[in-house]
Short mmCIF file of C-alpha atoms in Angstrom, two decimals:
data_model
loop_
_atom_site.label_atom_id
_atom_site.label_comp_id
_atom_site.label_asym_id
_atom_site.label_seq_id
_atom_site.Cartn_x
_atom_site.Cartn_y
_atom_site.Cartn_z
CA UNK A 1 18.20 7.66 52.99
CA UNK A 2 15.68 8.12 50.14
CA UNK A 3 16.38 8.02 46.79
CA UNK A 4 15.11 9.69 43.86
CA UNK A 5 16.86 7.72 41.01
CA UNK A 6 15.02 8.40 38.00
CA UNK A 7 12.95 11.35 38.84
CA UNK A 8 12.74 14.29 37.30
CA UNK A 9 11.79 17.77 38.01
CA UNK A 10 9.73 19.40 34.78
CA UNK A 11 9.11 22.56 34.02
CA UNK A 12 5.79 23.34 33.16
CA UNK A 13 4.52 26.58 31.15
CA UNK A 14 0.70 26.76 31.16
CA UNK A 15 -0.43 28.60 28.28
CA UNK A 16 -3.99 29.20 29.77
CA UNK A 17 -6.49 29.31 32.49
CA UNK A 18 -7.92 26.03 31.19
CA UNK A 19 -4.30 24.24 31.31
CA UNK A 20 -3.95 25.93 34.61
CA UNK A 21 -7.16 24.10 36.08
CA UNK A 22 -5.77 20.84 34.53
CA UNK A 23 -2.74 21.10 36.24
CA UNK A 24 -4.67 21.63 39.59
CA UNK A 25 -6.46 18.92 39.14
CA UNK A 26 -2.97 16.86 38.98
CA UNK A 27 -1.68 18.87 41.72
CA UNK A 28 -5.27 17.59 43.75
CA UNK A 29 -4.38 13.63 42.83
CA UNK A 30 -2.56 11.34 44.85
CA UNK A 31 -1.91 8.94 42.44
CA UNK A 32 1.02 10.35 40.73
CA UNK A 33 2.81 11.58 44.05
CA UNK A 34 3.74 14.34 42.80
CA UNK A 35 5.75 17.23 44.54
CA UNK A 36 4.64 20.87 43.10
CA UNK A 37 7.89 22.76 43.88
CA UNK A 38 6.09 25.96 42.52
CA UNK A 39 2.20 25.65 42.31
CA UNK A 40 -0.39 26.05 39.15
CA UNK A 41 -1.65 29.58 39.54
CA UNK A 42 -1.13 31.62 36.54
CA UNK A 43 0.21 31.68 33.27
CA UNK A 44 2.81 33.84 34.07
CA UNK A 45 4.79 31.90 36.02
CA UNK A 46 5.79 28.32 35.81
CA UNK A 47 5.44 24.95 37.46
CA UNK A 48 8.36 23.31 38.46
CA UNK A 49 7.08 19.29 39.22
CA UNK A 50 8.94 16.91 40.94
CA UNK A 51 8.18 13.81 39.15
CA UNK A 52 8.41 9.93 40.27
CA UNK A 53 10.20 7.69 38.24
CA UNK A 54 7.46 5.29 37.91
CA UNK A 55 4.91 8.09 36.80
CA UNK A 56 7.04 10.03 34.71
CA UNK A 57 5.34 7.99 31.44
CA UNK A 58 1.95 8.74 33.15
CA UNK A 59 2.68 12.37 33.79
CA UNK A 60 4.48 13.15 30.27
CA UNK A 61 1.67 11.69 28.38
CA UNK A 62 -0.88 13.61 30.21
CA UNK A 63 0.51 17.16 29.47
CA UNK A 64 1.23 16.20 25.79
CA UNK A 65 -2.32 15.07 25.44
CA UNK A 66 -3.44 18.20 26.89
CA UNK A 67 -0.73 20.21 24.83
CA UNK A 68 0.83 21.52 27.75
CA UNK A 69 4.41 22.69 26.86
CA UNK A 70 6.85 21.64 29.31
CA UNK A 71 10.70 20.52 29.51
CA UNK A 72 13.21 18.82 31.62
CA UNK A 73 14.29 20.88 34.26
CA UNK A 74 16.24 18.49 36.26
CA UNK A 75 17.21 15.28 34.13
CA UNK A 76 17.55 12.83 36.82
CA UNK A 77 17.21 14.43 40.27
CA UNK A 78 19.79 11.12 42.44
CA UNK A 79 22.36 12.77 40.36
CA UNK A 80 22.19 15.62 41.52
CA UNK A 81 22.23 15.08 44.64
CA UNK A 82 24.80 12.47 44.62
CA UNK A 83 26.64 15.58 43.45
CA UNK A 84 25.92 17.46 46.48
CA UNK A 85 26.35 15.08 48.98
CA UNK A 86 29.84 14.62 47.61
CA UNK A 87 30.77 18.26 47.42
CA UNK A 88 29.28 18.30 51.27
CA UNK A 89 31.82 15.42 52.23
CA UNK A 90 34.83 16.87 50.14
CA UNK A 91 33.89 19.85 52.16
CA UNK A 92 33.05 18.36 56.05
CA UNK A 93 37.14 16.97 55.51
CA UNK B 1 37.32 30.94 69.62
CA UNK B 2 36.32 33.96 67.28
CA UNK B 3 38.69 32.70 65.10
CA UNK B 4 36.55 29.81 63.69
CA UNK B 5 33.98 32.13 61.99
CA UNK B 6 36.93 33.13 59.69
CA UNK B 7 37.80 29.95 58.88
CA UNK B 8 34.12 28.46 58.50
CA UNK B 9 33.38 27.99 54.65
CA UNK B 10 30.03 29.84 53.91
CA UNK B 11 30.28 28.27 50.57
CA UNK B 12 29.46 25.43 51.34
CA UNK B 13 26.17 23.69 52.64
CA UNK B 14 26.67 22.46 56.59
CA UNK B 15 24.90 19.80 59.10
CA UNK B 16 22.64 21.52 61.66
CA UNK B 17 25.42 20.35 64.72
CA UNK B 18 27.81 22.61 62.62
CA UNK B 19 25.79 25.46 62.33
CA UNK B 20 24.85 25.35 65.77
CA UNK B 21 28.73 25.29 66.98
CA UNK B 22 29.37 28.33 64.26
CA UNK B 23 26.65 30.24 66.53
CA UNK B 24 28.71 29.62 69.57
CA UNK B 25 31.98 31.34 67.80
CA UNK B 26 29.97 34.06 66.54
CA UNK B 27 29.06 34.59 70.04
CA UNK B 28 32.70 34.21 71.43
CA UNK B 29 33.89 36.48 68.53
CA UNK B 30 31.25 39.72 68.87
CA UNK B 31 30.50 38.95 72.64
CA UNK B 32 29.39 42.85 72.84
CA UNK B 33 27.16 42.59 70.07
CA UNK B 34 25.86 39.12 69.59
CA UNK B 35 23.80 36.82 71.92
CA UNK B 36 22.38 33.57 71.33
CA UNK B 37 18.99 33.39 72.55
CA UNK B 38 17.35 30.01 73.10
CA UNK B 39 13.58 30.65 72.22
CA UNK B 40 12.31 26.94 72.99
CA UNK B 41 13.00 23.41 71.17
CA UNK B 42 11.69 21.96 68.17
CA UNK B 43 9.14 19.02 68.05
CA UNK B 44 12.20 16.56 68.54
CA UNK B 45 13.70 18.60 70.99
CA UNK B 46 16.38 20.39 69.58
CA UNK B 47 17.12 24.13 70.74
CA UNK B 48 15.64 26.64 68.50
CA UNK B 49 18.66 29.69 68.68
CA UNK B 50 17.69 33.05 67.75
CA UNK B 51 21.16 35.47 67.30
CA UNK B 52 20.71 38.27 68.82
CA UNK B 53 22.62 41.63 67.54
CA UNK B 54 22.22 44.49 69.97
CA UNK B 55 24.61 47.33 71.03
CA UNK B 56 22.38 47.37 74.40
CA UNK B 57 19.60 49.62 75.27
CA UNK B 58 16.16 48.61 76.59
CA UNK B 59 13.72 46.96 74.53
CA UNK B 60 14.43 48.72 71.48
CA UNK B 61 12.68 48.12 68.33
CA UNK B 62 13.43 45.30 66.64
CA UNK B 63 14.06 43.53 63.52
CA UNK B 64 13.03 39.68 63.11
CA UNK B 65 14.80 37.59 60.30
CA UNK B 66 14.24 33.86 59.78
CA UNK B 67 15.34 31.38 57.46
CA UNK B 68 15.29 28.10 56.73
CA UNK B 69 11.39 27.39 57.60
CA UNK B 70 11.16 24.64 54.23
CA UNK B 71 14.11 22.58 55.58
CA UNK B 72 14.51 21.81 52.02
CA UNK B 73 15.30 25.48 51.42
CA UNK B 74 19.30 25.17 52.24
CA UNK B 75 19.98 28.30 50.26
CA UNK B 76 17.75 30.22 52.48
CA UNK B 77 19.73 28.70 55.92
CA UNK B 78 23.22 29.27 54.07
CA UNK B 79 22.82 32.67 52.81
CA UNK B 80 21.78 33.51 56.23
CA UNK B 81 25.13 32.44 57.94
CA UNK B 82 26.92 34.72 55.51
CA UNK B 83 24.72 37.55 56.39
CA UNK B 84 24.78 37.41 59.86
CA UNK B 85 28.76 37.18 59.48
CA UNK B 86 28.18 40.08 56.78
CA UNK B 87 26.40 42.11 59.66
CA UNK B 88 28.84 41.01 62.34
CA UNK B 89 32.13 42.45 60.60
CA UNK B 90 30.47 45.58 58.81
CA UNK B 91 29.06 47.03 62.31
CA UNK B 92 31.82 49.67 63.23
CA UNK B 93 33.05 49.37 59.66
CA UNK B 94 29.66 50.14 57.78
CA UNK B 95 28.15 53.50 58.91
CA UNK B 96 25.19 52.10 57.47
CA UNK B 97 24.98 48.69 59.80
CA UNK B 98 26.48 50.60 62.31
CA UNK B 99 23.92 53.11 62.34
CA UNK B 100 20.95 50.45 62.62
CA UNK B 101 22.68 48.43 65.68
CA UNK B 102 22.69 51.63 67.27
CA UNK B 103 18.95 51.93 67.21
CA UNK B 104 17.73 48.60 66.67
CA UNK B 105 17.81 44.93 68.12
CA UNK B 106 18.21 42.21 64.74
CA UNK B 107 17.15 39.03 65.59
CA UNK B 108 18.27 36.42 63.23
CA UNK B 109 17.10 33.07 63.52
CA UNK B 110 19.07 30.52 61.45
CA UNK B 111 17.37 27.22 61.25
CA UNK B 112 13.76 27.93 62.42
CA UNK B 113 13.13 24.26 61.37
CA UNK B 114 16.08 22.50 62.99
CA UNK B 115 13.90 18.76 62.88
CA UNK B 116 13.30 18.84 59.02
CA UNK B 117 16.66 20.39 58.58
CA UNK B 118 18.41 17.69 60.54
CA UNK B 119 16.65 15.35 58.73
CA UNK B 120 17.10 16.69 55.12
CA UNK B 121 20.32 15.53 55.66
CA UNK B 122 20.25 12.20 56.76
CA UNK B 123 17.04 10.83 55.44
CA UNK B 124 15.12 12.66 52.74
CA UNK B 125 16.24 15.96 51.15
CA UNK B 126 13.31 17.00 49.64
CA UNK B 127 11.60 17.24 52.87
CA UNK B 128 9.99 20.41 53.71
CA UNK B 129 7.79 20.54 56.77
CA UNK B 130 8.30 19.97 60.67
CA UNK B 131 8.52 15.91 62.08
CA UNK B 132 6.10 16.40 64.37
CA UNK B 133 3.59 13.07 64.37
CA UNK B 134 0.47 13.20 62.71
CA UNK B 135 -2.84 11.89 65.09
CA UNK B 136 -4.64 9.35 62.94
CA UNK B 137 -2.15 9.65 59.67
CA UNK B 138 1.39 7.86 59.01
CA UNK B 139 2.36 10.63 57.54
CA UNK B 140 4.04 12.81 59.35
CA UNK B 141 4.85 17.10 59.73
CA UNK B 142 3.03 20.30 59.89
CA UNK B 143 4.04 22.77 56.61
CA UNK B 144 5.13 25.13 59.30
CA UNK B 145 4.38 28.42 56.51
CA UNK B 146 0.56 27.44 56.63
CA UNK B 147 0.79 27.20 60.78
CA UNK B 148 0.24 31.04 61.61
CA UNK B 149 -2.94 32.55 62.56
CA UNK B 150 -3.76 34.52 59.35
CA UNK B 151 -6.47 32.94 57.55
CA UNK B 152 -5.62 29.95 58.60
CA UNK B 153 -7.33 26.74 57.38
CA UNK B 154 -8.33 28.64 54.24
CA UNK B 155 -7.55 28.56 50.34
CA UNK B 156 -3.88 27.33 49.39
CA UNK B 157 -3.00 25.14 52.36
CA UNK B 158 -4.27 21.29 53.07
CA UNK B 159 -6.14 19.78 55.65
CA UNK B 160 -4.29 16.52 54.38
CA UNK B 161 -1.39 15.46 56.91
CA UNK B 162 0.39 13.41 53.97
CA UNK B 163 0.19 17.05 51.47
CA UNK B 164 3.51 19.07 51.41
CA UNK B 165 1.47 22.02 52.60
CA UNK B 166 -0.54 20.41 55.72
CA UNK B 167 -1.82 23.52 57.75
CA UNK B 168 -1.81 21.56 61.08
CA UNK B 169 -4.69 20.40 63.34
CA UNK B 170 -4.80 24.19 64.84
CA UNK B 171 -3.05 27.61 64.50
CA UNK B 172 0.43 27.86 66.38
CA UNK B 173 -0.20 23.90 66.85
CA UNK B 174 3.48 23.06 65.60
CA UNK B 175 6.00 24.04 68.45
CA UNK B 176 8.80 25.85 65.78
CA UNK B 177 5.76 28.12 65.05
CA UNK B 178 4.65 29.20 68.57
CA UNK B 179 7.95 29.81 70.08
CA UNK B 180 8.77 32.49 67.02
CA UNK B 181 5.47 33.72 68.25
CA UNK B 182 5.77 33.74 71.47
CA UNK B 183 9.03 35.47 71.23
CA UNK B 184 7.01 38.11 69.14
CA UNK B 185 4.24 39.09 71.58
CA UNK B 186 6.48 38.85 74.49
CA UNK B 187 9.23 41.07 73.73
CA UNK B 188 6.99 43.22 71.63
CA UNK B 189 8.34 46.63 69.45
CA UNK B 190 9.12 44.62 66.25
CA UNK B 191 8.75 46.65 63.37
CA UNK B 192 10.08 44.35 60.91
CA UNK B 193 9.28 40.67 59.87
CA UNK B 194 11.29 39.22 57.36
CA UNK B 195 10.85 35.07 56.20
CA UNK B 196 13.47 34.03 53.86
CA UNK B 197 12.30 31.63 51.75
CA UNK B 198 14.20 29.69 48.49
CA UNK B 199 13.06 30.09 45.13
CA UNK B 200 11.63 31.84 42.46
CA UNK B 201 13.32 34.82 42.87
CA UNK B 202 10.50 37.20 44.28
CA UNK B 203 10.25 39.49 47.53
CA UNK B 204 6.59 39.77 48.64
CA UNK B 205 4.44 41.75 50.91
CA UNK B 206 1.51 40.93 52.55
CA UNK B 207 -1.19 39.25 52.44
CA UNK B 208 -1.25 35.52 50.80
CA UNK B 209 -4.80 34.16 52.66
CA UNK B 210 -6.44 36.76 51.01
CA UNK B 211 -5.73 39.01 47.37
CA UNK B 212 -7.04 41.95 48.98
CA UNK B 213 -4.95 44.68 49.03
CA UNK B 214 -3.28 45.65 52.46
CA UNK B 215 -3.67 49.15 53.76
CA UNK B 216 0.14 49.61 53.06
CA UNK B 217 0.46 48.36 50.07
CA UNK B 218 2.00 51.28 48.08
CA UNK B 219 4.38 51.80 50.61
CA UNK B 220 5.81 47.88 51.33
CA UNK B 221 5.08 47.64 47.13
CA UNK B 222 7.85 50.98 46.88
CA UNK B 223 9.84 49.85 49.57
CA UNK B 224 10.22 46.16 47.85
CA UNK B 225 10.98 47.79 44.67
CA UNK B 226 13.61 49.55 45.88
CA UNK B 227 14.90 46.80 48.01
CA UNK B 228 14.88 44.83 44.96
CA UNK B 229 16.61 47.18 42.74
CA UNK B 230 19.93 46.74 45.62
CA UNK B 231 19.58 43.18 45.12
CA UNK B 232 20.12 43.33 41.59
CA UNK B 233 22.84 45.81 41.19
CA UNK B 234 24.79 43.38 42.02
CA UNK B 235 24.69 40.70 39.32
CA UNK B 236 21.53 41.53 37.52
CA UNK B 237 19.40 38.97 39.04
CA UNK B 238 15.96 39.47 38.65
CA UNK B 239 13.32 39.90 41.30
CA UNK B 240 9.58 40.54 40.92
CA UNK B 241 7.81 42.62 44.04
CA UNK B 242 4.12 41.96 45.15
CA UNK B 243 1.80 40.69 46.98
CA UNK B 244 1.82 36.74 47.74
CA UNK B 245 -1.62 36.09 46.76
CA UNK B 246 -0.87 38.23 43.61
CA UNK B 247 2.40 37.35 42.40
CA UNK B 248 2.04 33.82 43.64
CA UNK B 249 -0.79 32.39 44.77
CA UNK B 250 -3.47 32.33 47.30
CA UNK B 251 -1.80 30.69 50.66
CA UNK B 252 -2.99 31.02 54.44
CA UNK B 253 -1.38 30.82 57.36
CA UNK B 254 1.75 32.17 56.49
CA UNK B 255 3.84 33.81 58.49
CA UNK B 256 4.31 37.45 57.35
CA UNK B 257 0.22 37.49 57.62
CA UNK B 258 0.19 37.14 60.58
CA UNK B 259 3.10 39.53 61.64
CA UNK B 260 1.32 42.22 59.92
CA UNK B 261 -1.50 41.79 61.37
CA UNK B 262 -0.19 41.75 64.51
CA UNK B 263 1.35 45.28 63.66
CA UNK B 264 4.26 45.04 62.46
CA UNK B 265 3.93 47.19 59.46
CA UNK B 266 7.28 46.13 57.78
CA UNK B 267 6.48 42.20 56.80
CA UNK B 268 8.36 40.81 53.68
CA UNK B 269 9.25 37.09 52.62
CA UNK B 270 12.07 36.91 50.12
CA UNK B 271 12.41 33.60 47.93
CA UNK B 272 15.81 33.39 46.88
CA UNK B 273 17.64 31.49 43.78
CA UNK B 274 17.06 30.33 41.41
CA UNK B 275 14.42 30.78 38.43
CA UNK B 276 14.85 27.51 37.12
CA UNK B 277 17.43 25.31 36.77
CA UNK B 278 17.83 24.09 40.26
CA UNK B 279 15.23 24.58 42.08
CA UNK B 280 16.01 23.54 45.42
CA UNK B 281 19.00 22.20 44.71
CA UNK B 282 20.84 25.17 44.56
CA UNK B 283 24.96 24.36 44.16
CA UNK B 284 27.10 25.26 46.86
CA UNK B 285 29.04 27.70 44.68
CA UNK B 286 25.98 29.53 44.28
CA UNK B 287 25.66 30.47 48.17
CA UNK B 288 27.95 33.48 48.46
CA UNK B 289 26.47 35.19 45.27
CA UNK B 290 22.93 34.69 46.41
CA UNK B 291 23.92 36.13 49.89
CA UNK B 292 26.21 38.79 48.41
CA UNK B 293 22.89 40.27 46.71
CA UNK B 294 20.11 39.02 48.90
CA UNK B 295 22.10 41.16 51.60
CA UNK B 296 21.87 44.37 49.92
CA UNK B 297 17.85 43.66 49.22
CA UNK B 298 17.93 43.30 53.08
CA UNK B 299 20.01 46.00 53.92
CA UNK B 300 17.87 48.25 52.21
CA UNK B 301 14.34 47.12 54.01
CA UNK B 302 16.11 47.47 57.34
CA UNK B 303 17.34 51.02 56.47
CA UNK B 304 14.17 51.83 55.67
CA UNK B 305 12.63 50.33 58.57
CA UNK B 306 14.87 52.23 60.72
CA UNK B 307 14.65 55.67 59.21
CA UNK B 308 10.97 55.47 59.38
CA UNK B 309 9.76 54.63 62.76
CA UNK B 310 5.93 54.22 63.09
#
């Protein structure tokens, strides 16, 4: 089963069309392996990005040096679903 | 054996072999009004059920539903199994449902991705797309909402097998997407398409490959609105209505595209809970509210459907 100890899901509120084109550009990479749960598109609505653990520094430090506002959505996404998958046992008994 | 779909817990998230055994007692429980219709098998060859609620009558016009197309979209698979019991028990109750089962054929398909549900639970449960193997990539899976014939190939889906939203080497190539499509052309006399999708909170019309405004736009745009203003009597939840492309983004290949342009005027994809805090991740004890109001959002299109036949 994979794991996603560590990750985080951030929420990300784009504040323009240039932040928006930055954020496509990350969307574009492969390096990051991200996982856009909601995509860049407009400033309206926000981007919800599933983060890896081991780009989380990577992926923090490039909206802050863009001055892209964003916050934790999900803190660490395992827990979670530890969470579920032990409500889904409690549940199957 | 009609007895177990009282005592199955809609509140609580369930393995596809479950689900699949809950569609048998649904089917022992409402034998004159439900059917379970075997429209093919999935890339890994598990059945692909369809319920089927009709009160008879030939080839009537029908309603499609379908849920659960991102695997990782439980909420949209769950709240499904509550409405289909919702719809079940409120026909001869409701004059409202039982008014539209005596016009109407509802087909509700559960788990229209049964491989990447199956394997949400057992191996990754952020997966989204099909399992289907990839020529020439290790990555594997088709995003089976960039699949359809509408568009397809263009802006806001990949030609990368290893991106989330791979449109497939061909339209209708992945097998989950032709047999829905199959089913479509060769029963005919839909005049409803509804996807449920989870989240964000939005119920959208027509089209996402293109922002161009469809010829019915007021009308689905009204309709939605209304439908949307049902759904949030209930709790207060907030919806927005529009167009995919426009309240969105651009995406082709999806699969209310290509119903409407296959003429079935009535196309709408609902994204479910939540707005933020969850995601796809939805808790359990979240199911029966999202249901409870998506349900009234859906009862509404499907009156409306039925009182205006085209």
């Amino acid at each position: 089963r994979k794991v996603f100890t560590g990750d985080q899901v951030l929420r990300v509120n784009a504040k323009s069309e240039a932040q928006i084109q930055l954020l496509k550009t990350l969307e574009n990479g492969e390096v990051f392996e991200l996982d856009f749960w909601t995509h860049p598109s407009s400033s309206d609505l926000p981007i919800d990005i599933h983060v890896p653990y081991a780009s989380l520094y990577a992926v923090q430090k490039f909206l802050q040096d863009n001055e892209i506002p964003f916050h934790v959505m999900i803190q660490d996404l395992q827990e979670l679903l530890d969470k579920e998958q032990e409500d889904l046992q409690r549940n199957a008994m | 054996k009609g007895g177990d779909t009282k005592s199955f817990d809609y509140a609580t998230y369930h393995r596809l072999d479950a689900i699949y055994s809950w569609m048998d007692s649904m089917v022992a429980g409402h034998p004159n009004l439900i059917s379970k219709v075997q429209i093919g098998s999935s890339y890994e060859n598990r059945p692909m059920y369809v319920l089927k609620f009709s009160t008879g009558g030939n080839n009537r016009p029908a309603i499609w539903i379908d849920a659960g197309i991102h695997s990782r979209e439980w909420i949209s698979t769950a709240s499904a199994l509550w409405m289909a019991n919702k719809m079940a028990t409120d026909f001869g109750v409701d004059p409202s449902v039982t008014s539209l089962l005596g016009q109407m054929d509802v087909y509700l398909m559960i788990v229209t991705n049964p491989d990447g549900y199956a394997y949400t639970h057992t191996n990754d449960r952020m997966w989204r797309k099909t399992r289907s193997v990839n020529s020439g990539s290790t990555c594997r899976g088709v995003d089976p909402n960039r699949n359809w014939d509408a568009g397809f190939g263009g802006p806001g889906a990949s030609k990368n097998p290893c991106s989330e939203s791979y449109h497939g080497p061909s339209a209708h190539s992945a097998i989950e997407v032709k047999n829905i499509v199959d089913l479509i052309k060769n029963r005919g006399n839909f005049k409803a398409f509804i996807s449920i999708h989870a989240y964000s909170q939005l119920l959208m019309y027509p089209y996402g490959y293109t922002c161009n405004d469809i010829p019915h736009q007021a009308e689905l745009d009204s309709v939605g609105q209304r439908a949307v203003q049902a759904l949030s009597s209930l709790f207060g939840t907030s919806y927005r209505v529009g167009s995919i492309c426009k309240i969105i983004y651009q995406a082709s290949g999806g699969s209310i595209d290509w119903s409407y342009n296959n003429g079935v005027k009535y196309s709408f994809a609902f994204e479910l809970r939540d707005t933020g805090r969850y995601g796809f991740l939805l808790p359990a004890n979240q199911i029966i509210p999202t249901a409870t109001e998506t349900w009234l959002g859906l009862k509404h299109i499907m009156e409306y459907v039925r009182d205006h036949p085209y």
